[in-house]
Amino acid sequence: MTSRVDFTDEEWERLGRGPLVAGLAISLADPGGPFETLKESRAVLTMLLDTAREGGYGDFVQSLAGDVAAKAQRRENPLAGFNPDRRNALDTILGELRSVYALLVEKAAPEDVDDYLEWMRVASQRAALAAKEGGFLGMGGQLVSAKEQQMLETLGEIFGVPRG
């Protein structure tokens, strides 16, 4: 089983903030307004806090989520240390996620990789489902826009699917 001691402090933080970075990718794929972005970010953070409290994705993921939850409870920014270039934010975010995946595959046990991939998949979907895109004053719009669906597919390409 993979644990905290298998990673440097920086690597561990990168793995822990992975779902939040994936949520940013969803938000940037089809930027709504500040309320939509807040809803998407909140959905991912809530999922992280639930994982820390209840588990459901294995001990490795629960440990990562626990560290992110502890930061949030101390009012520390869980994205601290990740500063995407504003001009190329989406490219920077996707590059970070590719690096996180490579790090995970290199150092984690296969079952922990699978648990993490499922965690990322659910976090990304929760972000996409958190706010309607389009519409006016909450009327109309669609739950997952075509651009968000395309980003979900891109994230799936980056992280693959859990091995069966």
Backbone as a printed PyTorch tensor [residue, N CA C, xyz], in Angstrom:
tensor([[[  0.8350,  -1.1910,   0.0000],
         [  0.0000,   0.0000,   0.0000],
         [  0.8760,   1.2490,   0.0000]],

        [[  0.4340,   2.2330,  -0.7240],
         [  1.1530,   3.4940,  -0.8290],
         [  0.8020,   4.3750,   0.3640]],

        [[  1.7950,   5.1280,   0.8380],
         [  1.5250,   6.0310,   1.9610],
         [  2.2960,   7.3310,   1.7840]],

        [[  2.1170,   8.2220,   2.7160],
         [  2.7430,   9.5460,   2.7190],
         [  4.2590,   9.4670,   2.5760]],

        [[  4.8820,   8.4710,   3.1850],
         [  6.3420,   8.3770,   3.1820],
         [  6.9170,   8.0640,   1.7980]],

        [[  6.0790,   7.6620,   0.8660],
         [  6.5400,   7.3530,  -0.4840],
         [  6.7340,   8.5940,  -1.3510]],

        [[  6.3700,   9.7670,  -0.8250],
         [  6.3980,  11.0010,  -1.6050],
         [  7.1030,  12.1150,  -0.8510]],

        [[  7.6680,  13.0530,  -1.6060],
         [  8.1960,  14.2690,  -0.9900],
         [  7.0070,  15.1380,  -0.5720]],

        [[  7.2670,  16.1600,   0.2250],
         [  6.2010,  17.0740,   0.6350],
         [  5.5340,  17.7010,  -0.5910]],

        [[  6.3280,  18.1500,  -1.5400],
         [  5.7850,  18.7840,  -2.7430],
         [  4.9300,  17.8050,  -3.5520]],

        [[  5.4080,  16.5920,  -3.7140],
         [  4.6440,  15.5920,  -4.4660],
         [  3.3090,  15.3000,  -3.7870]],

        [[  3.3380,  15.1600,  -2.4790],
         [  2.1170,  14.8640,  -1.7260],
         [  1.0950,  15.9930,  -1.8900]],

        [[  1.5570,  17.2320,  -1.8230],
         [  0.6610,  18.3660,  -1.9970],
         [  0.0730,  18.3940,  -3.3980]],

        [[  0.8970,  18.0900,  -4.3990],
         [  0.4080,  18.0670,  -5.7830],
         [ -0.6770,  17.0140,  -5.9510]],

        [[ -0.4780,  15.8450,  -5.3690],
         [ -1.4900,  14.7900,  -5.4540],
         [ -2.7760,  15.2150,  -4.7460]],

        [[ -2.6460,  15.8400,  -3.5910],
         [ -3.8110,  16.2570,  -2.8220],
         [ -4.6310,  17.3320,  -3.5080]],

        [[ -3.9670,  18.2400,  -4.1790],
         [ -4.7220,  19.3070,  -4.8360],
         [ -5.1790,  18.9180,  -6.2440]],

        [[ -4.8330,  17.7210,  -6.7060],
         [ -5.2210,  17.2680,  -8.0380],
         [ -6.6980,  17.4520,  -8.3600]],

        [[ -7.6160,  17.0170,  -7.4830],
         [ -9.0380,  17.2140,  -7.7950],
         [ -9.4330,  18.6870,  -7.9110]],

        [[ -8.8290,  19.5310,  -7.1060],
         [ -9.1200,  20.9620,  -7.1890],
         [ -8.6260,  21.5420,  -8.5070]],

        [[ -7.4690,  21.0820,  -8.9580],
         [ -6.9280,  21.5330, -10.2370],
         [ -7.8170,  21.0320, -11.3780]],

        [[ -8.2960,  19.8060, -11.2710],
         [ -9.2250,  19.2850, -12.2830],
         [-10.5120,  20.1160, -12.2920]],

        [[-10.9850,  20.5220, -11.1170],
         [-12.1530,  21.3990, -11.0430],
         [-11.9100,  22.7330, -11.7360]],

        [[-10.6930,  23.2570, -11.6030],
         [-10.3330,  24.4860, -12.3170],
         [-10.4020,  24.2710, -13.8230]],

        [[ -9.9480,  23.1190, -14.2720],
         [ -9.9980,  22.8120, -15.7060],
         [-11.4350,  22.8300, -16.2060]],

        [[-12.3400,  22.2650, -15.4240],
         [-13.7620,  22.2600, -15.7960],
         [-14.2840,  23.6970, -15.8480]],

        [[-13.9400,  24.4870, -14.8460],
         [-14.4060,  25.8770, -14.8010],
         [-13.8860,  26.6910, -15.9790]],

        [[-12.6370,  26.4900, -16.3340],
         [-12.0540,  27.2530, -17.4370],
         [-12.5170,  26.7660, -18.8030]],

        [[-12.9770,  25.5280, -18.8810],
         [-13.4310,  24.9860, -20.1610],
         [-14.6380,  25.7630, -20.6870]],

        [[-15.5090,  26.1710, -19.7760],
         [-16.6920,  26.9330, -20.1580],
         [-16.9910,  27.9180, -19.0440]],

        [[-16.2040,  29.0100, -19.0210],
         [-16.3600,  29.9440, -17.9120],
         [-17.7440,  30.5880, -17.9160]],

        [[-18.4340,  30.3980, -16.8300],
         [-19.7040,  31.0900, -16.6490],
         [-19.3850,  32.4020, -15.9630]],

        [[-19.9840,  32.6100, -14.8620],
         [-19.6900,  33.7870, -14.0620],
         [-19.0840,  33.3650, -12.7460]],

        [[-18.9120,  34.3210, -11.8580],
         [-18.2940,  34.0010, -10.5710],
         [-19.1170,  33.0170,  -9.7350]],

        [[-20.4390,  33.0610,  -9.8540],
         [-21.2660,  32.1340,  -9.0800],
         [-21.0980,  30.7040,  -9.5600]],

        [[-21.0090,  30.5300, -10.8720],
         [-20.8120,  29.1860, -11.4220],
         [-19.4580,  28.6330, -10.9900]],

        [[-18.4450,  29.4610, -11.0650],
         [-17.1060,  29.0360, -10.6650],
         [-17.0760,  28.6760,  -9.1820]],

        [[-17.7390,  29.4750,  -8.3660],
         [-17.8090,  29.2000,  -6.9330],
         [-18.5130,  27.8680,  -6.6740]],

        [[-19.6220,  27.6300,  -7.3580],
         [-20.3480,  26.3720,  -7.1880],
         [-19.4890,  25.1770,  -7.5850]],

        [[-18.7710,  25.3050,  -8.6850],
         [-17.9190,  24.2010,  -9.1510],
         [-16.7820,  23.9360,  -8.1730]],

        [[-16.1480,  24.9980,  -7.6990],
         [-15.0620,  24.8390,  -6.7200],
         [-15.5710,  24.2560,  -5.4140]],

        [[-16.7240,  24.7410,  -4.9720],
         [-17.3110,  24.2470,  -3.7250],
         [-17.6700,  22.7650,  -3.8280]],

        [[-18.1570,  22.3500,  -4.9910],
         [-18.5260,  20.9390,  -5.1830],
         [-17.3110,  20.0300,  -5.0110]],

        [[-16.1780,  20.4390,  -5.5660],
         [-14.9640,  19.6270,  -5.4460],
         [-14.4410,  19.6470,  -4.0170]],

        [[-14.4200,  20.8090,  -3.3900],
         [-13.9380,  20.8950,  -2.0110],
         [-14.8400,  20.0850,  -1.0720]],

        [[-16.1340,  20.1410,  -1.2730],
         [-17.0520,  19.3400,  -0.4510],
         [-16.7670,  17.8620,  -0.6230]],

        [[-16.5160,  17.4490,  -1.8470],
         [-16.1950,  16.0480,  -2.1030],
         [-14.9000,  15.6480,  -1.3900]],

        [[-13.8980,  16.5400,  -1.4120],
         [-12.6400,  16.2780,  -0.7020],
         [-12.8790,  16.1280,   0.7990]],

        [[-13.6720,  17.0200,   1.3580],
         [-13.9590,  16.9540,   2.7910],
         [-14.7350,  15.6880,   3.1420]],

        [[-15.6870,  15.3140,   2.2920],
         [-16.4380,  14.0700,   2.5070],
         [-15.5170,  12.8600,   2.4530]],

        [[-14.5860,  12.8730,   1.5020],
         [-13.6280,  11.7560,   1.3780],
         [-12.7520,  11.6650,   2.6200]],

        [[-12.3130,  12.8020,   3.1300],
         [-11.4840,  12.8020,   4.3390],
         [-12.2450,  12.2310,   5.5270]],

        [[-13.5230,  12.5510,   5.6090],
         [-14.3460,  12.1350,   6.7460],
         [-14.8500,  10.6980,   6.6030]],

        [[-15.2800,  10.3360,   5.3910],
         [-15.9840,   9.0690,   5.2050],
         [-15.1990,   8.0140,   4.4250]],

        [[-14.1380,   8.4200,   3.7460],
         [-13.3940,   7.4590,   2.9360],
         [-14.1360,   7.1400,   1.6590]],

        [[-14.0420,   5.8940,   1.2530],
         [-14.7360,   5.4640,   0.0570],
         [-13.8360,   5.2600,  -1.1430]],

        [[-12.6020,   5.7280,  -1.0550],
         [-11.6620,   5.5960,  -2.1690],
         [-10.3510,   4.9630,  -1.7170]],

        [[-10.3630,   4.2620,  -0.6390],
         [ -9.1610,   3.6150,  -0.1300],
         [ -8.3910,   4.4980,   0.8330]],

        [[ -7.5040,   3.8670,   1.5840],
         [ -6.7340,   4.5720,   2.6210],
         [ -5.8050,   5.6320,   2.0490]],

        [[ -5.1800,   5.3490,   0.9100],
         [ -4.2490,   6.3020,   0.2880],
         [ -4.9730,   7.6070,  -0.0420]],

        [[ -6.0950,   7.5090,  -0.7330],
         [ -6.8530,   8.7040,  -1.1190],
         [ -7.4200,   9.3890,   0.1240]],

        [[ -7.8850,   8.6170,   1.0910],
         [ -8.4270,   9.2260,   2.3020],
         [ -7.3390,  10.0150,   3.0360]],

        [[ -6.1250,   9.5050,   3.0290],
         [ -5.0210,  10.2170,   3.6630],
         [ -4.7210,  11.5340,   2.9370]],

        [[ -4.7110,  11.4920,   1.6050],
         [ -4.5160,  12.7240,   0.8270],
         [ -5.6230,  13.7280,   1.1340]],

        [[ -6.8590,  13.2480,   1.0860],
         [ -7.9980,  14.1240,   1.3350],
         [ -7.9550,  14.6810,   2.7580]],

        [[ -7.5070,  13.8770,   3.6940],
         [ -7.3940,  14.3400,   5.0760],
         [ -6.4300,  15.5000,   5.2200]],

        [[ -5.3350,  15.4340,   4.4960],
         [ -4.3700,  16.5470,   4.5500],
         [ -4.9390,  17.8160,   3.9220]],

        [[ -5.6640,  17.6720,   2.8120],
         [ -6.2890,  18.8380,   2.1780],
         [ -7.3640,  19.4110,   3.1010]],

        [[ -8.1600,  18.5400,   3.7170],
         [ -9.2010,  18.9870,   4.6400],
         [ -8.5980,  19.7350,   5.8240]],

        [[ -7.4830,  19.2310,   6.3370],
         [ -6.8280,  19.8980,   7.4720],
         [ -6.3700,  21.3040,   7.0730]],

        [[ -5.8460,  21.4450,   5.8630],
         [ -5.4580,  22.7740,   5.3740],
         [ -6.6740,  23.6910,   5.3040]],

        [[ -7.7370,  23.1840,   4.7510],
         [ -8.9500,  23.9990,   4.6040],
         [ -9.4810,  24.4210,   5.9710]],

        [[ -9.4300,  23.5250,   6.9420],
         [ -9.9100,  23.8570,   8.2790],
         [ -9.0380,  24.9050,   8.9580]],

        [[ -7.7520,  24.9290,   8.5960],
         [ -6.8500,  25.9570,   9.1280],
         [ -6.9330,  27.2470,   8.3080]],

        [[ -7.8550,  27.2520,   7.3410],
         [ -8.0430,  28.3970,   6.4380],
         [ -6.8150,  28.6490,   5.5700]],

        [[ -6.0850,  27.5820,   5.2720],
         [ -4.9680,  27.6660,   4.3340],
         [ -5.5000,  27.3160,   2.9540]],

        [[ -4.9380,  27.9280,   1.9410],
         [ -5.3650,  27.6860,   0.5760],
         [ -4.8560,  26.3200,   0.1100]],

        [[ -5.7570,  25.3710,  -0.1880],
         [ -5.3060,  24.0530,  -0.6430],
         [ -4.6000,  24.1020,  -2.0040]],

        [[ -4.7640,  25.2090,  -2.7260],
         [ -4.0820,  25.3610,  -4.0130],
         [ -2.7640,  26.1300,  -3.8860]],

        [[ -2.3580,  26.4410,  -2.6620],
         [ -1.1070,  27.1720,  -2.4530],
         [  0.0350,  26.4300,  -3.1350]],

        [[  0.8780,  27.1790,  -3.7910],
         [  2.0160,  26.5840,  -4.4870],
         [  1.7300,  26.2790,  -5.9430]],

        [[  0.4720,  26.3690,  -6.3460],
         [  0.1130,  26.1590,  -7.7430],
         [ -0.3760,  27.4790,  -8.3070]],

        [[  0.4140,  28.0460,  -9.1920],
         [  0.1030,  29.3490,  -9.7660],
         [  0.1830,  29.2730, -11.2830]],

        [[ -0.9200,  28.8960, -11.9330],
         [ -0.8700,  28.8030, -13.3930],
         [ -0.6820,  30.1680, -14.0360]],

        [[  0.0460,  30.1830, -15.1240],
         [  0.2560,  31.3940, -15.9170],
         [ -1.1090,  31.8450, -16.4520]],

        [[ -1.5030,  33.0550, -16.1520],
         [ -2.8350,  33.5350, -16.5440],
         [ -3.0410,  33.5180, -18.0560]],

        [[ -1.9950,  33.7620, -18.8200],
         [ -2.1340,  33.7850, -20.2820],
         [ -2.3570,  32.3920, -20.8500]],

        [[ -1.8290,  31.3860, -20.1770],
         [ -1.9480,  30.0010, -20.6310],
         [ -2.4420,  29.1110, -19.5000]],

        [[ -3.4340,  29.5900, -18.7690],
         [ -3.8720,  28.8840, -17.5560],
         [ -4.3080,  27.4550, -17.8500]],

        [[ -5.1080,  27.2560, -18.8650],
         [ -5.6100,  25.9200, -19.1400],
         [ -4.4830,  24.9720, -19.5220]],

        [[ -3.5380,  25.4510, -20.3260],
         [ -2.3880,  24.6120, -20.6870],
         [ -1.5680,  24.2500, -19.4550]],

        [[ -1.3720,  25.2230, -18.5600],
         [ -0.6230,  24.9750, -17.3250],
         [ -1.3520,  23.9570, -16.4530]],

        [[ -2.6620,  24.1040, -16.3460],
         [ -3.4690,  23.1910, -15.5330],
         [ -3.3950,  21.7740, -16.0900]],

        [[ -3.5740,  21.6280, -17.3850],
         [ -3.5180,  20.2900, -17.9890],
         [ -2.1190,  19.6890, -17.8740]],

        [[ -1.0900,  20.5230, -18.0010],
         [  0.2820,  20.0430, -17.8010],
         [  0.5030,  19.5570, -16.3790]],

        [[ -0.0510,  20.2810, -15.4060],
         [  0.0590,  19.8640, -14.0090],
         [ -0.6390,  18.5270, -13.7950]],

        [[ -1.8080,  18.3690, -14.3710],
         [ -2.5390,  17.1150, -14.2070],
         [ -1.8040,  15.9420, -14.8680]],

        [[ -1.1780,  16.1830, -16.0070],
         [ -0.3650,  15.1290, -16.6400],
         [  0.8070,  14.7400, -15.7410]],

        [[  1.4240,  15.7350, -15.1150],
         [  2.5380,  15.4670, -14.2000],
         [  2.0790,  14.7110, -12.9600]],

        [[  0.9100,  15.0620, -12.4500],
         [  0.3560,  14.3620, -11.2870],
         [  0.1170,  12.8980, -11.6460]],

        [[ -0.4430,  12.6610, -12.8230],
         [ -0.6960,  11.2810, -13.2470],
         [  0.6240,  10.5020, -13.3590]],

        [[  1.6290,  11.1070, -13.9740],
         [  2.9270,  10.4370, -14.1240],
         [  3.5330,  10.1200, -12.7570]],

        [[  3.4490,  11.0530, -11.8360],
         [  3.9560,  10.8600, -10.4840],
         [  3.2180,   9.7120,  -9.7950]],

        [[  1.9400,   9.7040,  -9.9320],
         [  1.1060,   8.6770,  -9.3210],
         [  1.4810,   7.2910,  -9.8480]],

        [[  1.5660,   7.1610, -11.1470],
         [  1.8830,   5.8700, -11.7570],
         [  3.2860,   5.4080, -11.3800]],

        [[  4.1920,   6.3690, -11.2520],
         [  5.5770,   6.0400, -10.9100],
         [  5.7190,   5.5180,  -9.4780]],

        [[  4.9660,   6.1140,  -8.5340],
         [  5.2390,   5.8460,  -7.1250],
         [  4.1590,   5.0900,  -6.3600]],

        [[  2.9520,   5.0340,  -6.8870],
         [  1.8610,   4.4340,  -6.1210],
         [  1.6080,   2.9910,  -6.5490]],

        [[  1.0900,   2.2120,  -5.6240],
         [  0.6900,   0.8350,  -5.9120],
         [ -0.4930,   0.8640,  -6.8850]],

        [[ -0.5900,  -0.1480,  -7.7570],
         [ -1.6650,  -0.1460,  -8.7690],
         [ -3.0720,   0.0450,  -8.2000]],

        [[ -3.3880,  -0.5640,  -7.0660],
         [ -4.7270,  -0.3870,  -6.5050],
         [ -4.9380,   1.0390,  -6.0150]],

        [[ -3.8800,   1.6910,  -5.5390],
         [ -3.9820,   3.0780,  -5.1080],
         [ -4.1090,   4.0150,  -6.3050]],

        [[ -3.4520,   3.6640,  -7.4040],
         [ -3.6160,   4.4250,  -8.6490],
         [ -5.0790,   4.3660,  -9.0720]],

        [[ -5.6490,   3.1840,  -9.0680],
         [ -7.0550,   3.0240,  -9.4690],
         [ -7.9880,   3.8200,  -8.5720]],

        [[ -7.7510,   3.7840,  -7.2550],
         [ -8.5810,   4.5470,  -6.3210],
         [ -8.4710,   6.0480,  -6.6060]],

        [[ -7.2620,   6.5190,  -6.8550],
         [ -7.0430,   7.9380,  -7.1340],
         [ -7.7310,   8.3430,  -8.4340]],

        [[ -7.6290,   7.5020,  -9.4540],
         [ -8.2690,   7.8130, -10.7320],
         [ -9.7830,   7.9200, -10.5810]],

        [[-10.3630,   7.0360,  -9.7970],
         [-11.8030,   7.1050,  -9.5560],
         [-12.1560,   8.3800,  -8.7970]],

        [[-11.3470,   8.7400,  -7.8360],
         [-11.5320,   9.9770,  -7.0650],
         [-11.5000,  11.1920,  -7.9930]],

        [[-10.5470,  11.2130,  -8.9010],
         [-10.4330,  12.3150,  -9.8570],
         [-11.6380,  12.3460, -10.7950]],

        [[-12.0830,  11.1840, -11.2360],
         [-13.2270,  11.1180, -12.1440],
         [-14.4660,  11.7000, -11.4660]],

        [[-14.7050,  11.2820, -10.2380],
         [-15.8830,  11.7600,  -9.5110],
         [-15.7640,  13.2570,  -9.2250]],

        [[-14.5980,  13.7210,  -8.8300],
         [-14.4000,  15.1510,  -8.5550],
         [-14.6650,  15.9850,  -9.8050]],

        [[-14.1650,  15.5380, -10.9360],
         [-14.3660,  16.2620, -12.1960],
         [-15.8420,  16.2970, -12.5660]],

        [[-16.5170,  15.1800, -12.4070],
         [-17.9450,  15.1390, -12.7220],
         [-18.7480,  16.0300, -11.7850]],

        [[-18.3870,  16.0320, -10.5200],
         [-19.1030,  16.8890,  -9.5650],
         [-18.9420,  18.3580,  -9.9320]],

        [[-17.7400,  18.7390, -10.3620],
         [-17.5250,  20.1280, -10.7870],
         [-18.4030,  20.4450, -11.9940]],

        [[-18.4400,  19.5360, -12.9570],
         [-19.2220,  19.7810, -14.1720],
         [-20.7200,  19.8570, -13.8850]],

        [[-21.1780,  19.0920, -12.9140],
         [-22.6060,  19.0540, -12.5960],
         [-23.0490,  20.1270, -11.6020]],

        [[-22.1090,  20.8830, -11.0700],
         [-22.4110,  21.8090,  -9.9690],
         [-23.2150,  23.0300, -10.3850]],

        [[-23.0730,  23.4710, -11.6160],
         [-23.7520,  24.6980, -12.0310],
         [-24.1940,  24.5770, -13.4780]],

        [[-25.3700,  25.1260, -13.7600],
         [-25.8420,  25.1630, -15.1420],
         [-25.0410,  26.1900, -15.9160]],

        [[-24.8140,  25.8920, -17.1630],
         [-24.1100,  26.8160, -18.0510],
         [-25.1240,  27.4090, -19.0200]],

        [[-25.0120,  28.7040, -19.2670],
         [-25.9490,  29.3740, -20.1600],
         [-27.2140,  29.7380, -19.4120]],

        [[-28.2200,  30.1280, -20.1360],
         [-29.4780,  30.5020, -19.5080],
         [-29.4290,  31.9320, -18.9990]],

        [[-30.4910,  32.3150, -18.3170],
         [-30.6180,  33.6700, -17.8050],
         [-31.2830,  33.6220, -16.4430]],

        [[-30.6390,  34.1740, -15.4360],
         [-31.1500,  34.2230, -14.0700],
         [-31.5910,  32.8500, -13.5650]],

        [[-30.7810,  31.8540, -13.8930],
         [-31.0530,  30.5090, -13.4190],
         [-32.0700,  29.7420, -14.2480]],

        [[-32.6040,  30.3530, -15.2620],
         [-33.6020,  29.7000, -16.1210],
         [-32.9120,  29.2020, -17.3910]],

        [[-33.2610,  28.0010, -17.7790],
         [-32.6640,  27.4490, -18.9940],
         [-31.2400,  26.9950, -18.7360]],

        [[-30.4830,  26.9580, -19.7570],
         [-29.1020,  26.5030, -19.6420],
         [-29.0470,  24.9880, -19.5970]],

        [[-27.8460,  24.4850, -19.5500],
         [-27.6800,  23.0350, -19.4810],
         [-26.7320,  22.6930, -18.3570]],

        [[-26.9370,  21.5130, -17.7800],
         [-26.1580,  21.1110, -16.6110],
         [-24.6930,  20.9110, -16.9560]],

        [[-24.4120,  20.1880, -18.0260],
         [-23.0360,  20.0030, -18.4780],
         [-22.9800,  20.4780, -19.9180]],

        [[-22.2280,  21.5400, -20.1400],
         [-22.1400,  22.0870, -21.4860],
         [-21.2520,  21.2030, -22.3670]],

        [[-21.3220,  21.4390, -23.6560],
         [-20.4870,  20.6850, -24.5960],
         [-19.0060,  20.9010, -24.2900]],

        [[-18.6340,  22.1240, -23.9250],
         [-17.2270,  22.4090, -23.6080],
         [-16.7940,  21.6870, -22.3250]],

        [[-17.6870,  21.6320, -21.3370],
         [-17.3640,  20.8980, -20.1150],
         [-17.2470,  19.4010, -20.4070]],

        [[-18.1440,  18.8790, -21.2360],
         [-18.0700,  17.4660, -21.6020],
         [-16.7660,  17.1660, -22.3290]],

        [[-16.3610,  18.0720, -23.1920],
         [-15.0830,  17.9010, -23.8970],
         [-13.9230,  17.8940, -22.9020]],

        [[-13.9910,  18.7610, -21.8800],
         [-12.9320,  18.7800, -20.8670],
         [-12.9510,  17.4950, -20.0460]],

        [[-14.1300,  16.9900, -19.7120],
         [-14.2020,  15.7070, -19.0060],
         [-13.5160,  14.6170, -19.8310]],

        [[-13.7180,  14.6410, -21.1190],
         [-13.0750,  13.6550, -21.9930],
         [-11.5660,  13.8600, -22.0270]],

        [[-11.1200,  15.1090, -22.0450],
         [ -9.6840,  15.3980, -22.0020],
         [ -9.0790,  14.8960, -20.6970]],

        [[ -9.7630,  15.1370, -19.5920],
         [ -9.2740,  14.6510, -18.2960],
         [ -9.2450,  13.1210, -18.2870]],

        [[-10.2300,  12.5040, -18.9060],
         [-10.2380,  11.0510, -19.0220],
         [ -9.0510,  10.5420, -19.8160]],

        [[ -8.6740,  11.2700, -20.8690],
         [ -7.4970,  10.8980, -21.6550],
         [ -6.2200,  11.0250, -20.8180]],

        [[ -6.1590,  12.0790, -20.0040],
         [ -4.9840,  12.2810, -19.1570],
         [ -4.8740,  11.1810, -18.1060]],

        [[ -5.9910,  10.8820, -17.4540],
         [ -5.9640,   9.9600, -16.3210],
         [ -6.4070,   8.5420, -16.6690]],

        [[ -6.8790,   8.3470, -17.8740],
         [ -7.3030,   7.0020, -18.2450],
         [ -8.4760,   6.5680, -17.4030]],

        [[ -8.7520,   5.3250, -17.4240],
         [ -9.8330,   4.7710, -16.6090],
         [ -9.2070,   3.7540, -15.6710]],

        [[ -9.8210,   3.5330, -14.4980],
         [ -9.2600,   2.5270, -13.5940],
         [ -9.1350,   1.1820, -14.2930]],

        [[ -8.0050,   0.5460, -14.0810],
         [ -7.7810,  -0.7660, -14.6850],
         [ -8.6960,  -1.7800, -14.0160]],

        [[ -9.2310,  -2.7170, -14.8300],
         [-10.1770,  -3.6750, -14.2890],
         [ -9.5890,  -4.9400, -13.9370]]])
